[in-house]
CSV table of C-alpha atoms and ligand atoms in Angstrom, one decimal:
chain,number,residue,atom,x,y,z
A,1,MET,CA,-34.9,-15.5,-23.6
A,2,GLU,CA,-33.4,-12.8,-21.4
A,3,THR,CA,-29.8,-13.0,-20.2
A,4,LYS,CA,-28.8,-13.0,-17.2
A,5,ARG,CA,-27.7,-9.1,-15.8
A,6,SER,CA,-24.1,-9.4,-15.6
A,7,SER,CA,-23.2,-7.8,-12.2
A,8,PHE,CA,-19.7,-6.9,-10.5
A,9,SER,CA,-18.7,-9.6,-7.7
A,10,GLY,CA,-19.2,-7.9,-4.3
A,11,LYS,CA,-18.5,-4.4,-2.8
A,12,ILE,CA,-14.8,-3.7,-3.4
A,13,GLY,CA,-15.7,-3.8,-7.0
A,14,PHE,CA,-19.1,-1.7,-7.0
A,15,VAL,CA,-17.0,1.6,-5.0
A,16,LEU,CA,-14.6,1.1,-6.4
A,17,ALA,CA,-16.0,1.8,-10.2
A,18,ALA,CA,-18.7,3.8,-8.8
A,19,ALA,CA,-15.5,6.0,-7.2
A,20,GLY,CA,-13.4,5.5,-10.7
A,21,SER,CA,-16.6,7.4,-11.9
A,22,ALA,CA,-17.1,10.0,-9.6
A,23,VAL,CA,-13.0,10.5,-9.6
A,24,GLY,CA,-12.2,12.6,-12.3
A,25,LEU,CA,-10.5,15.6,-14.2
A,26,GLY,CA,-13.3,17.4,-12.4
A,27,ASN,CA,-11.7,17.1,-9.2
A,28,ILE,CA,-8.3,16.8,-10.1
A,29,TRP,CA,-8.4,20.5,-12.0
A,30,ARG,CA,-11.5,21.9,-11.3
A,31,PHE,CA,-12.0,21.5,-7.1
A,32,PRO,CA,-8.7,23.3,-6.4
A,33,TYR,CA,-8.9,26.1,-8.2
A,34,LEU,CA,-12.6,26.6,-7.2
A,35,ALA,CA,-11.3,25.5,-3.8
A,36,ALA,CA,-9.0,28.1,-4.0
A,37,GLN,CA,-11.3,31.5,-5.8
A,38,TYR,CA,-13.7,30.7,-2.7
A,39,GLY,CA,-12.1,31.3,0.2
A,40,GLY,CA,-10.1,27.6,0.7
A,41,GLY,CA,-11.0,26.6,4.3
A,42,ILE,CA,-14.3,27.6,3.9
A,43,PHE,CA,-14.8,26.1,0.4
A,44,LEU,CA,-13.6,22.8,1.2
A,45,LEU,CA,-16.4,22.7,5.1
A,46,THR,CA,-19.3,23.8,2.3
A,47,TYR,CA,-18.0,21.2,0.5
A,48,ILE,CA,-17.8,18.3,2.8
A,49,ILE,CA,-21.3,19.0,4.6
A,50,LEU,CA,-22.8,18.6,1.0
A,51,ALA,CA,-21.3,16.0,0.1
A,52,LEU,CA,-22.4,14.7,3.7
A,53,THR,CA,-26.3,15.6,3.1
A,54,PHE,CA,-27.7,16.5,-0.6
A,55,GLY,CA,-24.6,14.0,-2.2
A,56,PHE,CA,-25.1,11.4,-0.1
A,57,ALA,CA,-29.3,11.4,-0.6
A,58,LEU,CA,-29.0,12.1,-4.2
A,59,MET,CA,-26.1,9.2,-4.9
A,60,THR,CA,-28.4,7.1,-2.5
A,61,ALA,CA,-31.6,7.7,-4.8
A,62,GLU,CA,-30.0,6.9,-8.1
A,63,ILE,CA,-28.4,3.4,-6.8
A,64,ALA,CA,-30.9,2.5,-5.2
A,65,ILE,CA,-33.2,3.1,-8.6
A,66,GLY,CA,-30.9,1.0,-10.5
A,67,ARG,CA,-31.1,-1.7,-7.9
A,68,LYS,CA,-34.2,-2.2,-7.4
A,69,THR,CA,-35.7,-2.3,-11.2
A,70,GLY,CA,-32.4,-3.7,-12.4
A,71,LEU,CA,-32.1,-1.3,-15.2
A,72,SER,CA,-30.6,1.2,-17.1
A,73,ALA,CA,-31.8,4.9,-16.1
A,74,VAL,CA,-34.7,5.0,-19.6
A,75,GLY,CA,-35.8,1.1,-19.0
A,76,ALA,CA,-36.0,2.3,-15.1
A,77,PHE,CA,-37.4,5.6,-14.8
A,78,ARG,CA,-40.6,3.7,-17.4
A,79,ALA,CA,-39.8,0.4,-15.2
A,80,LEU,CA,-41.0,2.3,-12.4
A,81,ASP,CA,-44.1,4.6,-13.7
A,82,LYS,CA,-44.7,5.6,-17.1
A,83,ARG,CA,-45.7,8.6,-17.5
A,84,PHE,CA,-41.9,9.5,-16.4
A,85,SER,CA,-39.9,7.4,-18.8
A,86,PHE,CA,-39.4,11.3,-20.0
A,87,ILE,CA,-36.3,11.6,-17.2
A,88,GLY,CA,-34.3,8.7,-18.1
A,89,TYR,CA,-34.4,10.0,-22.0
A,90,LEU,CA,-33.5,13.5,-20.8
A,91,GLY,CA,-31.1,11.4,-18.3
A,92,ALA,CA,-29.7,9.0,-21.1
A,93,ILE,CA,-28.6,12.3,-23.4
A,94,ILE,CA,-26.2,13.9,-20.8
A,95,PRO,CA,-23.6,11.1,-21.1
A,96,MET,CA,-23.9,10.8,-25.2
A,97,ILE,CA,-23.4,14.5,-25.0
A,98,ILE,CA,-20.4,14.1,-22.4
A,99,LEU,CA,-18.3,11.6,-23.4
A,100,PRO,CA,-17.4,12.9,-27.0
A,101,TYR,CA,-15.9,16.2,-25.8
A,102,TYR,CA,-14.7,14.4,-22.4
A,103,SER,CA,-12.7,11.8,-24.4
A,104,VAL,CA,-11.1,14.6,-26.4
A,105,ILE,CA,-9.5,16.0,-23.3
A,106,GLY,CA,-8.7,12.4,-22.5
A,107,GLY,CA,-6.5,12.2,-25.4
A,108,TRP,CA,-5.3,15.7,-24.3
A,109,VAL,CA,-4.1,13.9,-21.0
A,110,THR,CA,-2.6,11.2,-23.2
A,111,LYS,CA,-0.4,13.1,-25.6
A,112,TYR,CA,0.8,15.2,-22.0
A,113,LEU,CA,1.4,11.4,-20.8
A,114,ALA,CA,3.3,10.5,-23.3
A,115,VAL,CA,5.3,13.4,-23.8
A,116,TYR,CA,6.6,13.0,-20.1
A,117,LEU,CA,7.3,9.4,-20.7
A,118,SER,CA,9.0,10.1,-23.0
A,119,GLY,CA,11.6,12.5,-21.2
A,120,GLN,CA,10.2,15.8,-23.1
A,121,GLY,CA,8.6,17.4,-20.0
A,122,HIS,CA,10.9,20.7,-21.0
A,123,ALA,CA,9.1,21.8,-24.2
A,124,ALA,CA,6.0,21.5,-22.6
A,125,ALA,CA,6.4,24.4,-20.2
A,126,ASP,CA,7.0,26.2,-23.5
A,127,ASP,CA,4.4,29.1,-23.3
A,128,ALA,CA,3.0,27.9,-27.4
A,129,PHE,CA,3.6,24.0,-27.1
A,130,PHE,CA,-0.2,23.5,-25.3
A,131,GLY,CA,-2.2,26.2,-28.0
A,132,ASP,CA,-0.2,24.5,-30.9
A,133,PHE,CA,-0.9,20.7,-29.3
A,134,ILE,CA,-4.3,21.2,-29.5
A,135,GLY,CA,-4.2,23.8,-32.4
A,136,GLY,CA,-3.7,21.2,-34.4
A,137,VAL,CA,-6.1,18.7,-37.0
A,138,GLY,CA,-4.6,15.4,-36.9
A,139,GLU,CA,-3.1,14.9,-33.8
A,140,PRO,CA,-5.3,16.0,-31.5
A,141,ILE,CA,-7.8,13.7,-33.0
A,142,LEU,CA,-5.4,10.7,-33.5
A,143,TRP,CA,-5.1,11.0,-29.4
A,144,PHE,CA,-9.0,11.5,-28.5
A,145,ALA,CA,-9.3,8.2,-30.5
A,146,VAL,CA,-6.4,6.5,-28.8
A,147,PHE,CA,-8.1,7.2,-25.6
A,148,MET,CA,-11.5,6.1,-26.5
A,149,GLY,CA,-10.7,3.3,-27.6
A,150,ALA,CA,-9.3,2.2,-24.5
A,151,THR,CA,-12.8,3.3,-23.2
A,152,ALA,CA,-14.0,1.3,-25.9
A,153,ILE,CA,-12.1,-2.2,-24.9
A,154,VAL,CA,-12.7,-1.9,-21.7
A,155,VAL,CA,-16.3,-1.4,-21.7
A,156,PHE,CA,-16.4,-3.9,-24.1
A,157,PHE,CA,-15.3,-6.8,-21.8
A,158,GLY,CA,-18.5,-6.4,-20.1
A,159,VAL,CA,-19.2,-5.3,-16.5
A,160,GLU,CA,-16.9,-7.5,-14.0
A,161,LYS,CA,-14.3,-8.3,-16.4
A,162,GLY,CA,-13.3,-5.3,-18.2
A,163,ILE,CA,-15.0,-1.9,-15.9
A,164,GLU,CA,-14.4,-4.0,-12.1
A,165,LYS,CA,-10.6,-5.6,-13.1
A,166,VAL,CA,-9.4,-2.4,-14.7
A,167,SER,CA,-11.2,0.2,-11.8
A,168,LYS,CA,-9.0,-2.7,-9.1
A,169,VAL,CA,-6.2,-2.0,-10.8
A,170,MET,CA,-5.9,1.9,-11.6
A,171,MET,CA,-7.7,3.2,-8.3
A,172,PRO,CA,-5.3,2.6,-6.3
A,173,VAL,CA,-2.3,3.0,-8.2
A,174,LEU,CA,-4.4,6.8,-8.0
A,175,VAL,CA,-4.7,6.6,-5.0
A,176,VAL,CA,-0.9,5.9,-4.0
A,177,LEU,CA,0.5,7.9,-6.4
A,178,SER,CA,-2.0,11.0,-5.4
A,179,LEU,CA,-0.4,11.0,-1.5
A,180,ILE,CA,2.8,10.6,-3.4
A,181,ILE,CA,2.6,13.7,-5.2
A,182,ALA,CA,0.5,15.6,-2.5
A,183,VAL,CA,3.1,14.6,0.0
A,184,TYR,CA,6.0,15.9,-2.6
A,185,SER,CA,4.3,19.1,-3.4
A,186,ALA,CA,3.5,20.0,-0.1
A,187,CYS,CA,6.7,20.3,1.6
A,188,MET,CA,8.9,22.1,-1.3
A,189,PRO,CA,10.5,24.6,-0.4
A,190,GLY,CA,7.7,27.7,0.4
A,191,ALA,CA,5.2,25.6,-0.4
A,192,TRP,CA,3.2,26.0,3.3
A,193,GLU,CA,1.8,29.1,2.7
A,194,GLY,CA,0.7,27.7,-0.4
A,195,VAL,CA,-1.3,25.1,2.0
A,196,LEU,CA,-2.5,27.5,4.5
A,197,TYR,CA,-3.6,29.1,1.4
A,198,TYR,CA,-5.5,26.2,0.6
A,199,ILE,CA,-6.7,25.2,3.9
A,200,THR,CA,-7.4,28.5,5.8
A,201,PRO,CA,-11.1,29.3,6.1
A,202,ASP,CA,-11.4,32.8,4.4
A,203,PHE,CA,-14.5,33.9,5.8
A,204,SER,CA,-14.5,37.0,3.6
A,205,LYS,CA,-15.3,35.3,0.6
A,206,PHE,CA,-18.0,33.4,1.9
A,207,SER,CA,-21.5,34.0,0.6
A,208,PHE,CA,-24.7,32.3,-0.9
A,209,THR,CA,-22.5,31.7,-4.2
A,210,THR,CA,-19.9,29.4,-2.0
A,211,VAL,CA,-22.4,27.1,-1.4
A,212,LEU,CA,-23.7,27.0,-5.4
A,213,ALA,CA,-20.1,27.2,-6.8
A,214,ALA,CA,-20.0,23.6,-4.5
A,215,MET,CA,-23.1,22.4,-5.5
A,216,GLY,CA,-22.6,22.8,-9.1
A,217,GLN,CA,-18.9,21.2,-8.2
A,218,LEU,CA,-20.7,18.5,-5.9
A,219,PHE,CA,-23.1,16.9,-8.7
A,220,TYR,CA,-20.6,16.5,-11.5
A,221,SER,CA,-18.3,15.4,-9.6
A,222,MET,CA,-19.9,12.5,-8.4
A,223,SER,CA,-21.2,11.8,-11.8
A,224,LEU,CA,-25.4,12.6,-10.7
A,225,ALA,CA,-28.1,13.1,-12.7
A,226,MET,CA,-27.3,10.9,-15.9
A,227,GLY,CA,-27.8,7.9,-15.9
A,228,ILE,CA,-24.6,6.3,-14.5
A,229,MET,CA,-25.5,5.3,-10.7
A,230,ILE,CA,-28.6,4.3,-12.0
A,231,THR,CA,-26.6,1.8,-14.3
A,232,TYR,CA,-24.0,0.8,-11.7
A,233,GLY,CA,-26.7,0.1,-8.8
A,234,SER,CA,-28.2,-2.3,-11.6
A,235,TYR,CA,-24.9,-3.9,-11.5
A,236,MET,CA,-24.6,-4.0,-7.7
A,237,LYS,CA,-25.8,-7.6,-5.8
A,238,LYS,CA,-28.7,-7.7,-3.6
A,239,ASP,CA,-26.8,-8.3,-0.5
A,240,VAL,CA,-24.4,-5.7,-0.9
A,241,ASN,CA,-25.0,-2.7,2.0
A,242,LEU,CA,-26.1,0.4,0.2
A,243,GLU,CA,-25.7,3.3,2.4
A,244,SER,CA,-22.5,1.8,3.4
A,245,SER,CA,-20.9,2.1,0.0
A,246,VAL,CA,-22.4,5.4,-0.9
A,247,LYS,CA,-20.3,6.7,2.4
A,248,GLN,CA,-17.1,4.7,0.6
A,249,ILE,CA,-17.4,6.2,-2.3
A,250,GLU,CA,-17.7,9.7,-1.0
A,251,ILE,CA,-14.5,9.4,0.9
A,252,PHE,CA,-13.3,8.4,-2.0
A,253,ASP,CA,-14.6,11.1,-4.1
A,254,THR,CA,-13.4,14.3,-1.8
A,255,GLY,CA,-10.5,12.9,-0.4
A,256,ILE,CA,-8.9,12.7,-3.7
A,257,ALA,CA,-10.4,16.3,-4.8
A,258,PHE,CA,-8.4,16.9,-1.5
A,259,LEU,CA,-5.5,15.8,-2.1
A,260,ALA,CA,-5.5,17.3,-6.2
A,261,GLY,CA,-5.4,20.5,-3.9
A,262,LEU,CA,-2.5,19.9,-2.1
A,263,MET,CA,-0.9,18.6,-5.6
A,264,ILE,CA,-1.4,21.8,-6.8
A,265,ILE,CA,-2.5,24.6,-5.0
A,266,PRO,CA,1.3,24.8,-3.1
A,267,ALA,CA,3.0,24.2,-5.9
A,268,VAL,CA,1.7,26.7,-8.5
A,269,PHE,CA,2.3,28.9,-5.5
A,270,VAL,CA,5.9,28.3,-4.9
A,271,PHE,CA,6.4,28.8,-8.8
A,272,SER,CA,4.2,31.6,-9.0
A,273,GLY,CA,5.7,33.3,-6.0
A,274,GLY,CA,2.2,33.6,-4.2
A,275,ASN,CA,0.5,35.0,-7.2
A,276,GLU,CA,-3.3,33.5,-6.7
A,277,GLU,CA,-4.0,34.4,-10.2
A,278,ALA,CA,-1.8,31.5,-11.3
A,279,LEU,CA,-4.4,29.3,-10.3
A,280,GLY,CA,-6.7,30.7,-13.1
A,281,LYS,CA,-9.6,28.2,-14.2
A,282,GLY,CA,-9.9,25.9,-17.5
A,283,PRO,CA,-7.7,23.8,-18.8
A,284,GLY,CA,-5.0,26.6,-18.7
A,285,LEU,CA,-4.3,25.6,-14.9
A,286,MET,CA,-3.4,21.9,-16.1
A,287,PHE,CA,-1.6,21.8,-19.7
A,288,VAL,CA,0.2,25.5,-19.0
A,289,THR,CA,0.8,25.9,-16.1
A,290,LEU,CA,1.4,22.6,-14.2
A,291,PRO,CA,4.3,21.8,-17.0
A,292,LYS,CA,5.7,25.3,-16.0
A,293,VAL,CA,6.1,24.1,-12.2
A,294,PHE,CA,7.1,21.0,-12.7
A,295,ASP,CA,9.5,22.3,-15.0
A,296,SER,CA,11.3,24.4,-12.4
A,297,MET,CA,11.2,21.5,-9.6
A,298,PRO,CA,14.2,19.0,-9.2
A,299,GLY,CA,12.8,16.0,-10.4
A,300,GLY,CA,9.7,17.8,-12.2
A,301,ASN,CA,10.3,15.1,-15.9
A,302,ILE,CA,9.2,12.4,-13.7
A,303,LEU,CA,6.9,13.9,-11.5
A,304,GLY,CA,5.1,15.1,-14.7
A,305,ALA,CA,5.0,11.7,-15.8
A,306,ALA,CA,3.2,10.7,-12.3
A,307,PHE,CA,1.0,13.4,-12.8
A,308,PHE,CA,-0.3,12.5,-15.7
A,309,LEU,CA,-1.1,9.1,-15.4
A,310,LEU,CA,-2.7,9.7,-12.5
A,311,VAL,CA,-4.8,11.8,-14.3
A,312,LEU,CA,-5.1,9.4,-17.5
A,313,PHE,CA,-6.9,7.0,-15.2
A,314,ALA,CA,-8.8,8.9,-13.4
A,315,ALA,CA,-10.2,10.4,-16.7
A,316,LEU,CA,-10.3,7.0,-18.1
A,317,THR,CA,-12.6,5.4,-15.0
A,318,SER,CA,-15.1,7.9,-15.9
A,319,SER,CA,-15.3,8.1,-19.5
A,320,ILE,CA,-15.4,4.4,-19.1
A,321,SER,CA,-19.0,4.9,-16.7
A,322,LEU,CA,-19.8,7.1,-18.8
A,323,MET,CA,-19.7,4.7,-22.0
A,324,GLU,CA,-20.9,1.6,-20.2
A,325,THR,CA,-24.2,4.0,-19.7
A,326,VAL,CA,-24.6,4.6,-22.9
A,327,VAL,CA,-23.6,1.5,-24.2
A,328,SER,CA,-26.0,-0.3,-21.0
A,329,ILE,CA,-29.4,1.3,-22.8
A,330,PHE,CA,-28.8,0.4,-26.1
A,331,CYS,CA,-28.5,-2.9,-24.6
A,332,ASP,CA,-31.5,-3.0,-22.3
A,333,LYS,CA,-34.2,-0.6,-25.4
A,334,PHE,CA,-33.1,-2.2,-28.4
A,335,LYS,CA,-31.8,-5.8,-27.2
A,336,TRP,CA,-28.4,-4.8,-29.2
A,337,ASN,CA,-25.0,-7.0,-27.5
A,338,ARG,CA,-22.9,-5.1,-26.1
A,339,SER,CA,-19.9,-6.1,-29.3
A,340,PHE,CA,-22.2,-4.2,-32.0
A,341,SER,CA,-23.4,-1.4,-29.1
A,342,CYS,CA,-19.4,-0.7,-28.5
A,343,ILE,CA,-18.9,-0.3,-31.5
A,344,PHE,CA,-22.0,2.0,-32.6
A,345,VAL,CA,-21.2,4.2,-29.3
A,346,PHE,CA,-17.2,4.3,-30.7
A,347,LEU,CA,-17.9,5.3,-34.0
A,348,PHE,CA,-20.9,7.3,-32.8
A,349,CYS,CA,-18.8,9.7,-30.7
A,350,ILE,CA,-15.9,10.2,-32.7
A,351,LEU,CA,-18.1,12.0,-34.7
A,352,LEU,CA,-19.8,13.4,-32.4
A,353,GLY,CA,-16.3,14.8,-30.9
A,354,ILE,CA,-14.4,15.9,-34.0
A,355,PRO,CA,-16.0,19.8,-33.5
A,356,SER,CA,-14.8,20.1,-30.3
A,357,SER,CA,-11.1,18.4,-31.3
A,358,LEU,CA,-11.7,21.2,-34.0
A,359,GLY,CA,-12.8,24.0,-32.2
A,360,ASN,CA,-9.7,25.0,-30.8
A,361,GLY,CA,-8.0,25.5,-33.8
A,362,ILE,CA,-9.2,25.6,-37.6
A,363,TRP,CA,-13.2,25.6,-36.4
A,364,ALA,CA,-12.5,28.1,-33.7
A,365,ASP,CA,-14.5,30.6,-35.3
A,366,ILE,CA,-17.5,28.9,-35.0
A,367,LYS,CA,-19.6,29.6,-31.8
A,368,ILE,CA,-22.6,28.8,-30.9
A,369,ILE,CA,-24.4,31.2,-28.2
A,370,GLY,CA,-20.5,32.6,-27.9
A,371,MET,CA,-18.7,29.1,-27.4
A,372,ASP,CA,-16.4,27.1,-29.0
A,373,PHE,CA,-17.9,23.6,-29.2
A,374,LEU,CA,-16.4,22.1,-26.4
A,375,SER,CA,-17.8,24.6,-23.8
A,376,PHE,CA,-21.2,24.6,-25.8
A,377,PHE,CA,-21.1,20.7,-25.2
A,378,ASP,CA,-20.1,21.1,-21.9
A,379,PHE,CA,-22.6,24.6,-20.6
A,380,LEU,CA,-25.3,22.2,-22.1
A,381,SER,CA,-25.1,18.7,-20.2
A,382,ASN,CA,-23.8,20.7,-16.8
A,383,SER,CA,-25.3,23.4,-16.4
A,384,VAL,CA,-28.7,22.9,-18.5
A,385,LEU,CA,-29.5,19.6,-18.6
A,386,MET,CA,-28.2,17.5,-14.9
A,387,PRO,CA,-29.5,20.2,-12.5
A,388,ILE,CA,-33.3,19.6,-14.5
A,389,VAL,CA,-32.8,16.0,-14.4
A,390,ALA,CA,-31.8,15.9,-11.0
A,391,PHE,CA,-34.5,18.7,-10.0
A,392,CYS,CA,-37.1,15.8,-12.1
A,393,THR,CA,-35.7,13.2,-10.2
A,394,CYS,CA,-36.6,14.6,-6.9
A,395,ILE,CA,-39.5,15.6,-7.7
A,396,PHE,CA,-40.4,11.7,-8.9
A,397,VAL,CA,-38.4,10.1,-5.6
A,398,GLY,CA,-40.4,12.8,-3.3
A,399,TYR,CA,-44.0,12.8,-4.2
A,400,VAL,CA,-44.8,9.5,-6.5
A,401,LEU,CA,-42.6,7.7,-6.1
A,402,LYS,CA,-42.1,8.7,-2.4
A,403,PRO,CA,-39.1,7.7,-0.3
A,404,SER,CA,-40.3,4.5,1.1
A,405,ALA,CA,-40.1,2.8,-2.0
A,406,LEU,CA,-36.2,3.3,-2.1
A,407,ILE,CA,-35.9,3.1,1.3
A,408,GLU,CA,-37.3,-0.3,1.3
A,409,GLU,CA,-34.2,-1.1,-1.3
A,410,VAL,CA,-31.5,0.4,0.9
A,411,GLU,CA,-33.0,-1.6,3.8
A,412,LEU,CA,-32.9,-5.0,1.8
A,413,THR,CA,-29.7,-5.1,3.9
A,414,GLY,CA,-30.4,-3.8,7.4
A,415,THR,CA,-31.8,-0.3,8.8
A,416,PHE,CA,-31.1,2.7,7.2
A,417,LYS,CA,-29.7,5.1,9.6
A,418,LYS,CA,-30.0,8.4,7.5
A,419,LYS,CA,-33.6,7.4,5.9
A,420,LYS,CA,-35.2,10.6,7.6
A,421,MET,CA,-32.7,12.9,6.0
A,422,PHE,CA,-32.7,11.4,3.0
A,423,SER,CA,-36.1,11.5,2.4
A,424,PHE,CA,-35.7,15.5,3.9
A,425,ILE,CA,-33.7,16.4,1.6
A,426,ILE,CA,-35.7,14.5,-1.0
A,427,LYS,CA,-38.5,16.0,-1.2
A,428,TYR,CA,-37.8,19.5,0.2
A,429,ILE,CA,-34.1,20.8,0.1
A,430,ALA,CA,-32.7,19.9,-2.6
A,431,PRO,CA,-35.2,20.8,-5.1
A,432,ILE,CA,-35.1,24.5,-3.8
A,433,PHE,CA,-31.3,24.0,-4.0
A,434,ILE,CA,-31.2,22.6,-7.7
A,435,LEU,CA,-33.7,25.5,-9.0
A,436,LEU,CA,-31.1,28.0,-8.0
A,437,ILE,CA,-28.6,26.2,-9.2
A,438,LEU,CA,-30.0,25.9,-12.3
A,439,GLY,CA,-31.1,29.7,-12.8
A,440,PHE,CA,-27.4,30.9,-11.8
A,441,SER,CA,-25.7,28.7,-14.0
A,442,VAL,CA,-27.7,29.4,-16.9
A,443,LEU,CA,-27.2,32.9,-16.0
A,444,GLU,CA,-23.5,32.8,-15.5
A,445,GLY,CA,-23.0,30.5,-19.2
A,446,MET,CA,-24.8,33.2,-21.2
A,447,GLY,CA,-22.5,35.7,-19.5
A,448,VAL,CA,-25.6,37.7,-18.3
A,449,ILE,CA,-23.9,38.2,-14.4
A,450,LYS,CA,-20.8,36.8,-12.8
A,451,VAL,CA,-20.5,34.1,-10.3
B,501,LIG,N1,-17.7,13.1,-12.3
B,501,LIG,C1,-16.2,12.5,-13.0
B,501,LIG,C2,-15.3,14.5,-12.2
B,501,LIG,O1,-15.4,14.5,-11.3
B,501,LIG,C3,-17.2,13.7,-14.6
B,501,LIG,C4,-17.7,12.7,-14.8
B,501,LIG,C5,-19.3,13.9,-16.0
B,501,LIG,C6,-17.7,11.8,-15.1
B,501,LIG,C7,-20.2,12.7,-15.9
B,501,LIG,C8,-18.5,11.6,-15.8
B,501,LIG,C9,-19.8,11.8,-16.0
B,501,LIG,O2,-14.3,14.1,-13.4
């Protein structure tokens, strides 16, 4: 017998859970350094315009597919058109690849929170601290398992009692902490210069690659093209306004990314005496540079603890959405029950995450197309598979299913104000841009070009 599909209790629950998925490590460390690298204000502006057009259209499409079919990615595409089930399968592979390595980094964040909570922020400011930690064997795996375990417990409790409840606590705390830290950081003596560096448009740095970088970030940040929004959409009640929910999720996601820039850029700027290089990309910014910055500030240990708590909440709500997507696919496809599916996915992820963890230490010599395990999984999922799935989704919605089928779903609660823009983007603009992103990111990942 079919059991009734779970759902979020209402709009707030849905928006907070989806925003929880969107707001993650990408907002907090990736967005600020991209903004710094690509001309500050001009990057912000490009990003916002893309979010309101592309991001809006793609997110609306995914949520509508989920709600229309009431199924997670694999089942949803099959239900709409059997010939296109492959998009669902491809989309399902992505969270399975991301979840393990994302949780390895989640483990690092958990460890840093523990370090600051036990008052050892000063030790974390040492140059060798991060390298020694991630280069180890047992400790990073242990923290990874703790993070993964916490994710699994929430997913085990289900949509309303697990995900919604946790999001309703974590997301407001995250907003408050972001505001406090951003204000504190932007008001430090000498920080104003950094704030200006962040928000003033530097037109000389604007080029087509700015648009591509902003777009790549947008996809990742809004958790698009990996079945997550389809799955969450399938838990959305029919009487909830889809269009305004998408707007709210976008405001949340972009707002936190903007605040993250305010937290990080001015502080690093002051600390490094205006050296832009200090905003270098990669985990180094969050785990090496920031601890030094905190160490140099009054009250730095408390600030560090608040910061890593914020990052932990952001990462947890994202990993929860990844795990829920995988778990729900197994439940839908094989009719497994939630507990069995959770245990299976947990063990599977631990196994798959171990190479990503060891790749920073004893397995550092093992390279796949020149990358360590973690970078390889990141490259495969974000630079290759995500654009492919996004492209196929647009072609499917634009030309096979037709946008009108999804517009109908959005209009269950009243007129869809931006429906013309929605159809136009999905049919014409998005596919072209997505192909460009795919081309550039693959070439960049393989080291052929430097974007
Ligand atoms: N959107 C999240 C972020 O910005 C990342 C994420 C990617 C979350 C994939 C879930 C899945 O960090």
